[in-house]
PDB file of C-alpha atoms in Angstrom:
ATOM      1  CA  MET A   1       0.000   0.000   0.000  1.00 43.00           C
ATOM      2  CA  MET A   2       1.424   3.363  -1.008  1.00 50.00           C
ATOM      3  CA  SER A   3       1.820   6.169   1.517  1.00 56.00           C
ATOM      4  CA  MET A   4       1.833   9.795   0.416  1.00 61.00           C
ATOM      5  CA  LEU A   5       4.336  12.182   1.976  1.00 62.00           C
ATOM      6  CA  MET A   6       3.885  15.919   1.754  1.00 57.00           C
ATOM      7  CA  ALA A   7       6.599  18.509   2.241  1.00 58.00           C
ATOM      8  CA  SER A   8       4.678  21.732   2.834  1.00 56.00           C
ATOM      9  CA  PHE A   9       6.359  25.148   2.896  1.00 55.00           C
ATOM     10  CA  LEU A  10       4.667  27.171   5.622  1.00 49.00           C
ATOM     11  CA  SER A  11       4.938  30.400   7.549  1.00 41.00           C
ATOM     12  CA  ALA A  12       4.869  29.523  11.230  1.00 38.00           C
ATOM     13  CA  ALA A  13       6.974  29.191  14.361  1.00 31.00           C
ATOM     14  CA  LEU A  14       9.319  26.248  13.958  1.00 34.00           C
ATOM     15  CA  LEU A  15      10.663  24.308  16.938  1.00 34.00           C
ATOM     16  CA  LEU A  16      14.044  25.913  16.426  1.00 34.00           C
ATOM     17  CA  LEU A  17      12.473  29.352  16.602  1.00 34.00           C
ATOM     18  CA  VAL A  18      10.825  28.935  19.992  1.00 36.00           C
ATOM     19  CA  PRO A  19      13.057  30.655  22.568  1.00 33.00           C
ATOM     20  CA  GLY A  20      14.378  28.328  25.247  1.00 36.00           C
ATOM     21  CA  ILE A  21      12.805  25.127  23.906  1.00 43.00           C
ATOM     22  CA  LEU A  22      16.198  23.545  23.233  1.00 46.00           C
ATOM     23  CA  THR A  23      17.305  24.096  26.817  1.00 53.00           C
ATOM     24  CA  GLU A  24      14.521  21.855  28.156  1.00 70.00           C
ATOM     25  CA  LYS A  25      15.866  18.397  28.926  1.00 78.00           C
ATOM     26  CA  SER A  26      14.535  15.194  30.473  1.00 85.00           C
ATOM     27  CA  SER A  27      16.459  12.625  32.484  1.00 88.00           C
ATOM     28  CA  ILE A  28      16.872   9.099  31.158  1.00 92.00           C
ATOM     29  CA  GLU A  29      18.835   6.070  32.294  1.00 93.00           C
ATOM     30  CA  LEU A  30      21.037   4.052  29.961  1.00 96.00           C
ATOM     31  CA  VAL A  31      22.022   0.466  30.794  1.00 96.00           C
ATOM     32  CA  VAL A  32      24.704  -1.461  28.917  1.00 97.00           C
ATOM     33  CA  VAL A  33      24.097  -5.219  29.010  1.00 96.00           C
ATOM     34  CA  ASN A  34      26.407  -7.879  27.562  1.00 96.00           C
ATOM     35  CA  SER A  35      24.360 -11.074  27.424  1.00 94.00           C
ATOM     36  CA  ILE A  36      27.222 -13.004  25.810  1.00 95.00           C
ATOM     37  CA  SER A  37      30.098 -12.431  28.230  1.00 93.00           C
ATOM     38  CA  ASN A  38      27.787 -11.931  31.222  1.00 78.00           C
ATOM     39  CA  THR A  39      29.896  -9.044  32.485  1.00 91.00           C
ATOM     40  CA  PRO A  40      28.187  -6.814  35.086  1.00 95.00           C
ATOM     41  CA  ASN A  41      25.700  -4.333  33.661  1.00 96.00           C
ATOM     42  CA  LYS A  42      26.755  -0.703  33.576  1.00 97.00           C
ATOM     43  CA  THR A  43      24.186   1.983  34.308  1.00 97.00           C
ATOM     44  CA  TYR A  44      24.482   5.646  33.349  1.00 96.00           C
ATOM     45  CA  SER A  45      22.301   8.715  33.763  1.00 93.00           C
ATOM     46  CA  THR A  46      22.041  11.385  31.095  1.00 92.00           C
ATOM     47  CA  ASN A  47      19.692  13.986  29.642  1.00 90.00           C
ATOM     48  CA  VAL A  48      17.841  14.127  26.352  1.00 90.00           C
ATOM     49  CA  ALA A  49      16.685  17.364  24.711  1.00 88.00           C
ATOM     50  CA  PHE A  50      12.942  17.994  24.504  1.00 87.00           C
ATOM     51  CA  ARG A  51      11.664  15.628  21.772  1.00 85.00           C
ATOM     52  CA  GLY A  52      15.288  14.899  20.905  1.00 90.00           C
ATOM     53  CA  VAL A  53      16.559  11.602  19.500  1.00 92.00           C
ATOM     54  CA  LEU A  54      18.453   9.008  21.504  1.00 95.00           C
ATOM     55  CA  ILE A  55      21.751   9.406  19.678  1.00 95.00           C
ATOM     56  CA  GLY A  56      21.917  13.008  20.927  1.00 93.00           C
ATOM     57  CA  ALA A  57      21.666  11.846  24.545  1.00 94.00           C
ATOM     58  CA  MET A  58      24.314   9.188  23.870  1.00 96.00           C
ATOM     59  CA  ARG A  59      26.660  11.815  22.424  1.00 94.00           C
ATOM     60  CA  ARG A  60      26.119  13.970  25.503  1.00 93.00           C
ATOM     61  CA  LEU A  61      26.859  11.018  27.778  1.00 96.00           C
ATOM     62  CA  GLN A  62      30.027  10.173  25.832  1.00 96.00           C
ATOM     63  CA  GLU A  63      31.261  13.759  26.153  1.00 94.00           C
ATOM     64  CA  THR A  64      30.684  13.942  29.907  1.00 93.00           C
ATOM     65  CA  THR A  65      31.413  10.383  31.114  1.00 94.00           C
ATOM     66  CA  ALA A  66      34.839   8.827  30.695  1.00 91.00           C
ATOM     67  CA  GLY A  67      33.528   5.274  31.111  1.00 92.00           C
ATOM     68  CA  PHE A  68      31.025   5.373  28.223  1.00 97.00           C
ATOM     69  CA  ASN A  69      31.749   5.394  24.514  1.00 97.00           C
ATOM     70  CA  PHE A  70      30.089   4.181  21.332  1.00 97.00           C
ATOM     71  CA  THR A  71      30.588   4.122  17.578  1.00 97.00           C
ATOM     72  CA  TYR A  72      28.133   3.925  14.708  1.00 95.00           C
ATOM     73  CA  THR A  73      27.964   3.929  10.946  1.00 93.00           C
ATOM     74  CA  GLU A  74      25.574   5.909   8.747  1.00 87.00           C
ATOM     75  CA  ASP A  75      23.536   3.751   6.383  1.00 86.00           C
ATOM     76  CA  ARG A  76      21.911   5.523   3.416  1.00 84.00           C
ATOM     77  CA  ASN A  77      18.632   3.655   3.873  1.00 85.00           C
ATOM     78  CA  TYR A  78      18.430   3.186   7.632  1.00 85.00           C
ATOM     79  CA  GLY A  79      20.354   6.042   9.246  1.00 86.00           C
ATOM     80  CA  PRO A  80      22.720   5.511  12.204  1.00 91.00           C
ATOM     81  CA  PHE A  81      23.577   1.877  12.998  1.00 91.00           C
ATOM     82  CA  LEU A  82      25.141   1.160  16.377  1.00 95.00           C
ATOM     83  CA  VAL A  83      28.468  -0.648  15.891  1.00 96.00           C
ATOM     84  CA  SER A  84      30.157  -0.743  19.300  1.00 97.00           C
ATOM     85  CA  VAL A  85      29.591   0.206  22.930  1.00 97.00           C
ATOM     86  CA  ASN A  86      32.445   0.537  25.424  1.00 97.00           C
ATOM     87  CA  GLY A  87      34.849  -1.082  22.986  1.00 96.00           C
ATOM     88  CA  VAL A  88      32.703  -4.149  22.228  1.00 97.00           C
ATOM     89  CA  ALA A  89      31.635  -4.361  18.570  1.00 97.00           C
ATOM     90  CA  GLY A  90      29.138  -6.504  16.698  1.00 95.00           C
ATOM     91  CA  ASN A  91      30.525  -9.193  14.423  1.00 93.00           C
ATOM     92  CA  ASN A  92      28.806 -10.411  11.259  1.00 91.00           C
ATOM     93  CA  THR A  93      30.556 -13.769  11.273  1.00 93.00           C
ATOM     94  CA  GLU A  94      29.408 -14.462  14.835  1.00 93.00           C
ATOM     95  CA  ASN A  95      26.006 -12.783  14.236  1.00 93.00           C
ATOM     96  CA  THR A  96      26.475 -10.549  17.261  1.00 95.00           C
ATOM     97  CA  PHE A  97      25.019  -7.046  17.449  1.00 95.00           C
ATOM     98  CA  TRP A  98      23.824  -4.337  19.820  1.00 96.00           C
ATOM     99  CA  GLU A  99      20.071  -4.440  20.331  1.00 95.00           C
ATOM    100  CA  LEU A 100      18.053  -1.422  21.439  1.00 95.00           C
ATOM    101  CA  LEU A 101      15.439  -2.055  24.140  1.00 96.00           C
ATOM    102  CA  VAL A 102      13.431   0.481  26.153  1.00 95.00           C
ATOM    103  CA  GLN A 103      11.886   0.034  29.573  1.00 93.00           C
ATOM    104  CA  THR A 104       9.196   2.701  29.582  1.00 86.00           C
ATOM    105  CA  GLY A 105       8.900   4.894  32.629  1.00 77.00           C
ATOM    106  CA  GLY A 106      12.013   3.346  34.135  1.00 64.00           C
ATOM    107  CA  ASN A 107      10.300   0.219  35.476  1.00 74.00           C
ATOM    108  CA  GLY A 108       7.473  -0.438  33.040  1.00 80.00           C
ATOM    109  CA  THR A 109       7.123  -2.716  30.031  1.00 88.00           C
ATOM    110  CA  THR A 110      10.255  -3.441  28.011  1.00 93.00           C
ATOM    111  CA  ILE A 111       9.759  -2.797  24.296  1.00 92.00           C
ATOM    112  CA  ARG A 112      11.859  -3.250  21.164  1.00 92.00           C
ATOM    113  CA  PRO A 113      11.413  -0.022  19.139  1.00 89.00           C
ATOM    114  CA  ASP A 114      10.840  -0.191  15.390  1.00 84.00           C
ATOM    115  CA  VAL A 115      13.550   2.451  14.945  1.00 85.00           C
ATOM    116  CA  GLY A 116      17.167   2.778  16.033  1.00 89.00           C
ATOM    117  CA  ILE A 117      19.289   5.247  17.975  1.00 93.00           C
ATOM    118  CA  GLY A 118      19.014   7.913  15.261  1.00 90.00           C
ATOM    119  CA  CYS A 119      15.200   8.051  15.291  1.00 87.00           C
ATOM    120  CA  TYR A 120      14.006   6.871  18.699  1.00 91.00           C
ATOM    121  CA  ILE A 121      12.674   9.724  20.879  1.00 90.00           C
ATOM    122  CA  PRO A 122      13.011   8.809  24.574  1.00 91.00           C
ATOM    123  CA  GLU A 123      10.276   9.761  27.010  1.00 89.00           C
ATOM    124  CA  PRO A 124      11.142  11.227  30.440  1.00 86.00           C
ATOM    125  CA  ASN A 125      12.436   8.582  32.882  1.00 84.00           C
ATOM    126  CA  ASP A 126      12.830   5.927  30.200  1.00 89.00           C
ATOM    127  CA  ARG A 127      15.437   3.254  30.840  1.00 94.00           C
ATOM    128  CA  ILE A 128      17.371   2.693  27.615  1.00 95.00           C
ATOM    129  CA  ILE A 129      18.946  -0.768  27.354  1.00 96.00           C
ATOM    130  CA  LEU A 130      21.788  -1.432  24.909  1.00 97.00           C
ATOM    131  CA  ARG A 131      22.056  -5.234  24.866  1.00 96.00           C
ATOM    132  CA  PHE A 132      24.881  -7.126  23.189  1.00 96.00           C
ATOM    133  CA  THR A 133      23.433 -10.373  21.915  1.00 95.00           C
ATOM    134  CA  VAL A 134      23.344 -12.936  19.101  1.00 94.00           C
ATOM    135  CA  PHE A 135      21.005 -12.392  16.178  1.00 87.00           C
ATOM    136  CA  VAL A 136      18.469 -15.190  15.722  1.00 80.00           C
ATOM    137  CA  SER A 137      16.380 -15.015  12.552  1.00 67.00           C
ATOM    138  CA  GLY A 138      12.742 -14.256  13.306  1.00 56.00           C
ATOM    139  CA  SER A 139      13.341 -13.248  16.918  1.00 54.00           C
ATOM    140  CA  HIS A 140      15.007  -9.858  16.528  1.00 51.00           C
ATOM    141  CA  SER A 141      14.277  -6.648  14.716  1.00 48.00           C
ATOM    142  CA  VAL A 142      17.673  -5.119  14.025  1.00 46.00           C
ATOM    143  CA  SER A 143      16.643  -2.109  11.943  1.00 40.00           C
ATOM    144  CA  GLY A 144      18.704   0.768  13.271  1.00 45.00           C
ATOM    145  CA  ASN A 145      20.728  -1.408  15.652  1.00 42.00           C
ATOM    146  CA  SER A 146      22.877  -3.785  13.628  1.00 42.00           C
ATOM    147  CA  SER A 147      26.451  -3.179  12.595  1.00 39.00           C
ATOM    148  CA  ASN A 148      25.632  -4.511   9.131  1.00 40.00           C
ATOM    149  CA  PRO A 149      21.987  -4.301   8.066  1.00 41.00           C
ATOM    150  CA  GLY A 150      22.542  -6.124   4.793  1.00 39.00           C
ATOM    151  CA  ASN A 151      23.840  -9.272   6.461  1.00 39.00           C
ATOM    152  CA  LEU A 152      21.597  -9.386   9.504  1.00 40.00           C
ATOM    153  CA  THR A 153      18.251  -8.577   7.905  1.00 39.00           C
ATOM    154  CA  ALA A 154      18.404 -11.579   5.581  1.00 34.00           C
ATOM    155  CA  GLY A 155      17.954  -9.635   2.352  1.00 37.00           C
ATOM    156  CA  ASN A 156      15.386  -7.098   3.554  1.00 47.00           C
ATOM    157  CA  THR A 157      17.562  -4.231   2.311  1.00 50.00           C
ATOM    158  CA  SER A 158      16.837  -5.435  -1.230  1.00 62.00           C
ATOM    159  CA  ARG A 159      13.072  -5.022  -0.736  1.00 77.00           C
ATOM    160  CA  LEU A 160      11.711  -1.676  -1.889  1.00 80.00           C
ATOM    161  CA  ASP A 161       8.234  -0.275  -1.236  1.00 83.00           C
ATOM    162  CA  SER A 162       6.623   2.481  -3.329  1.00 86.00           C
ATOM    163  CA  ILE A 163       5.771   5.867  -1.848  1.00 87.00           C
ATOM    164  CA  GLU A 164       4.584   9.164  -3.316  1.00 89.00           C
ATOM    165  CA  LEU A 165       6.099  12.515  -2.360  1.00 90.00           C
ATOM    166  CA  VAL A 166       4.240  15.783  -2.918  1.00 91.00           C
ATOM    167  CA  VAL A 167       5.920  19.191  -2.641  1.00 92.00           C
ATOM    168  CA  VAL A 168       3.475  21.935  -1.600  1.00 91.00           C
ATOM    169  CA  ASN A 169       4.324  25.637  -1.295  1.00 91.00           C
ATOM    170  CA  ASN A 170       1.536  27.303   0.714  1.00 88.00           C
ATOM    171  CA  ILE A 171       3.208  30.700   0.565  1.00 90.00           C
ATOM    172  CA  SER A 172       3.774  31.234  -3.161  1.00 88.00           C
ATOM    173  CA  ASN A 173       0.810  28.999  -4.126  1.00 77.00           C
ATOM    174  CA  THR A 174       2.848  27.418  -6.919  1.00 86.00           C
ATOM    175  CA  THR A 175       1.562  24.207  -8.466  1.00 90.00           C
ATOM    176  CA  ASN A 176       2.155  21.123  -6.343  1.00 92.00           C
ATOM    177  CA  LYS A 177       4.801  18.726  -7.627  1.00 91.00           C
ATOM    178  CA  THR A 178       4.283  14.985  -7.204  1.00 91.00           C
ATOM    179  CA  TYR A 179       7.027  12.370  -7.373  1.00 91.00           C
ATOM    180  CA  SER A 180       7.097   8.586  -7.040  1.00 89.00           C
ATOM    181  CA  THR A 181      10.025   6.815  -5.422  1.00 87.00           C
ATOM    182  CA  ASP A 182      10.966   3.703  -3.482  1.00 85.00           C
ATOM    183  CA  ILE A 183      11.916   3.226   0.143  1.00 85.00           C
ATOM    184  CA  ALA A 184      13.908   0.322   1.577  1.00 84.00           C
ATOM    185  CA  PHE A 185      12.033  -2.104   3.827  1.00 82.00           C
ATOM    186  CA  ARG A 186      11.780  -0.410   7.258  1.00 77.00           C
ATOM    187  CA  GLY A 187      14.036   2.338   5.905  1.00 82.00           C
ATOM    188  CA  VAL A 188      13.974   6.025   6.836  1.00 84.00           C
ATOM    189  CA  LEU A 189      12.454   8.727   4.647  1.00 88.00           C
ATOM    190  CA  ILE A 190      15.706  10.557   3.979  1.00 88.00           C
ATOM    191  CA  GLY A 191      16.994   7.454   2.178  1.00 86.00           C
ATOM    192  CA  ALA A 192      14.039   7.545  -0.210  1.00 89.00           C
ATOM    193  CA  MET A 193      14.562  11.288  -0.720  1.00 91.00           C
ATOM    194  CA  ARG A 194      18.222  10.696  -1.580  1.00 89.00           C
ATOM    195  CA  ARG A 195      17.187   8.032  -4.085  1.00 87.00           C
ATOM    196  CA  LEU A 196      14.642  10.402  -5.640  1.00 89.00           C
ATOM    197  CA  GLN A 197      17.191  13.205  -5.887  1.00 88.00           C
ATOM    198  CA  THR A 198      19.506  11.142  -8.075  1.00 77.00           C
ATOM    199  CA  ASN A 199      17.148  10.653 -11.015  1.00 69.00           C
ATOM    200  CA  SER A 200      14.507  13.400 -11.127  1.00 75.00           C
ATOM    201  CA  GLY A 201      13.963  17.149 -10.929  1.00 85.00           C
ATOM    202  CA  PHE A 202      13.710  16.871  -7.146  1.00 92.00           C
ATOM    203  CA  ASN A 203      16.408  18.201  -4.840  1.00 93.00           C
ATOM    204  CA  PHE A 204      16.726  19.011  -1.146  1.00 93.00           C
ATOM    205  CA  THR A 205      19.247  20.090   1.466  1.00 93.00           C
ATOM    206  CA  TYR A 206      19.394  19.467   5.204  1.00 91.00           C
ATOM    207  CA  THR A 207      21.523  20.096   8.246  1.00 89.00           C
ATOM    208  CA  GLU A 208      22.398  17.606  10.982  1.00 86.00           C
ATOM    209  CA  ASP A 209      21.436  18.734  14.479  1.00 86.00           C
ATOM    210  CA  PRO A 210      23.238  16.898  17.328  1.00 86.00           C
ATOM    211  CA  ASN A 211      20.006  16.607  19.350  1.00 87.00           C
ATOM    212  CA  TYR A 212      17.366  16.160  16.649  1.00 86.00           C
ATOM    213  CA  GLY A 213      19.092  14.599  13.657  1.00 85.00           C
ATOM    214  CA  PRO A 214      18.411  15.738  10.063  1.00 87.00           C
ATOM    215  CA  PHE A 215      16.536  19.053   9.624  1.00 87.00           C
ATOM    216  CA  LEU A 216      15.077  19.804   6.201  1.00 91.00           C
ATOM    217  CA  VAL A 217      16.421  23.182   4.995  1.00 93.00           C
ATOM    218  CA  SER A 218      15.336  23.479   1.354  1.00 94.00           C
ATOM    219  CA  VAL A 219      13.299  21.671  -1.289  1.00 93.00           C
ATOM    220  CA  ASN A 220      13.693  22.395  -5.000  1.00 93.00           C
ATOM    221  CA  GLY A 221      15.740  25.488  -4.230  1.00 92.00           C
ATOM    222  CA  VAL A 222      13.266  27.027  -1.744  1.00 93.00           C
ATOM    223  CA  ALA A 223      14.712  27.348   1.768  1.00 94.00           C
ATOM    224  CA  GLY A 224      13.204  28.154   5.137  1.00 91.00           C
ATOM    225  CA  ASN A 225      14.053  31.491   6.695  1.00 90.00           C
ATOM    226  CA  ASN A 226      14.280  32.219  10.417  1.00 89.00           C
ATOM    227  CA  THR A 227      13.572  35.929   9.994  1.00 91.00           C
ATOM    228  CA  GLU A 228      10.418  35.252   7.987  1.00 90.00           C
ATOM    229  CA  LYS A 229       9.593  32.208  10.144  1.00 90.00           C
ATOM    230  CA  THR A 230       9.145  29.953   7.139  1.00 91.00           C
ATOM    231  CA  PHE A 231       9.968  26.254   7.140  1.00 91.00           C
ATOM    232  CA  TRP A 232       9.258  22.931   5.464  1.00 91.00           C
ATOM    233  CA  GLU A 233       6.729  20.782   7.310  1.00 89.00           C
ATOM    234  CA  LEU A 234       6.496  17.006   6.968  1.00 88.00           C
ATOM    235  CA  LEU A 235       2.991  15.527   6.657  1.00 89.00           C
ATOM    236  CA  VAL A 236       2.002  11.935   5.861  1.00 87.00           C
ATOM    237  CA  GLN A 237      -1.224  10.743   4.265  1.00 85.00           C
ATOM    238  CA  THR A 238      -1.421   7.101   5.307  1.00 78.00           C
ATOM    239  CA  GLY A 239      -2.267   4.597   2.606  1.00 71.00           C
ATOM    240  CA  GLY A 240      -2.170   7.304  -0.054  1.00 62.00           C
ATOM    241  CA  ASN A 241      -5.690   8.598   0.595  1.00 70.00           C
ATOM    242  CA  GLY A 242      -6.174   8.153   4.333  1.00 76.00           C
ATOM    243  CA  THR A 243      -5.794  10.454   7.321  1.00 83.00           C
ATOM    244  CA  ILE A 244      -3.109  13.139   7.169  1.00 85.00           C
ATOM    245  CA  ILE A 245      -0.807  13.061  10.192  1.00 78.00           C
ATOM    246  CA  ARG A 246       2.110  15.164  11.399  1.00 78.00           C
ATOM    247  CA  PRO A 247       4.810  12.694  12.517  1.00 75.00           C
ATOM    248  CA  ASP A 248       6.737  13.169  15.764  1.00 68.00           C
ATOM    249  CA  VAL A 249       9.962  12.663  13.849  1.00 61.00           C
ATOM    250  CA  GLY A 250      11.513  14.183  10.736  1.00 54.00           C
ATOM    251  CA  GLU A 251      13.233  12.664   7.753  1.00 51.00           C
TER     252      GLU A 251
END
């Protein structure tokens, strides 16, 4: 089923334009668990920016805590993939990887998010669990967590789903432009936008914010402007003709 994505150019107050919003932080707990070596768990406390992504909190923790470090790679289709934590790295031959789990509210239900460290938005008092384990086909969802998505997702990176992207300029009232493209199975939107940019009249630019990840700056040569309070908004019409929603996350 095709989903329709709309990039709308609007005049409004963007998150970045609200004074003080970026200084609001929530406390979260991060636990490193090695289920293979059975070494003692290590627990850390850190802060995440308001509606910020997990990787931002992990960067902050790495900068302020000598005992914590991590590395990741950037996959074009899936975004940041966690490679190592505290010097321990996943291994494709041994099918080991770092799994992301979240215990909501600190002591609530433990969930396995559909997204990885680059897209997951922690809630206040969440307990983030980074668990080193062995991948077993059918029992793990490694999107966003594996050191090598191509090997550990058993060919899912070769599956492409169709989506439609519509560019709407509500300020100049120019004609909408509609594009069709493909997105990798469980992949992030920015990967589909990169694919579209390579073979059509579509182009975009973005910046990388350490707390929020990719921020869309311009589409087809039209850029947001802080002085004029204009920006590009992401909307999604589910199923192509269903309800229009405003996602909590960006590209």
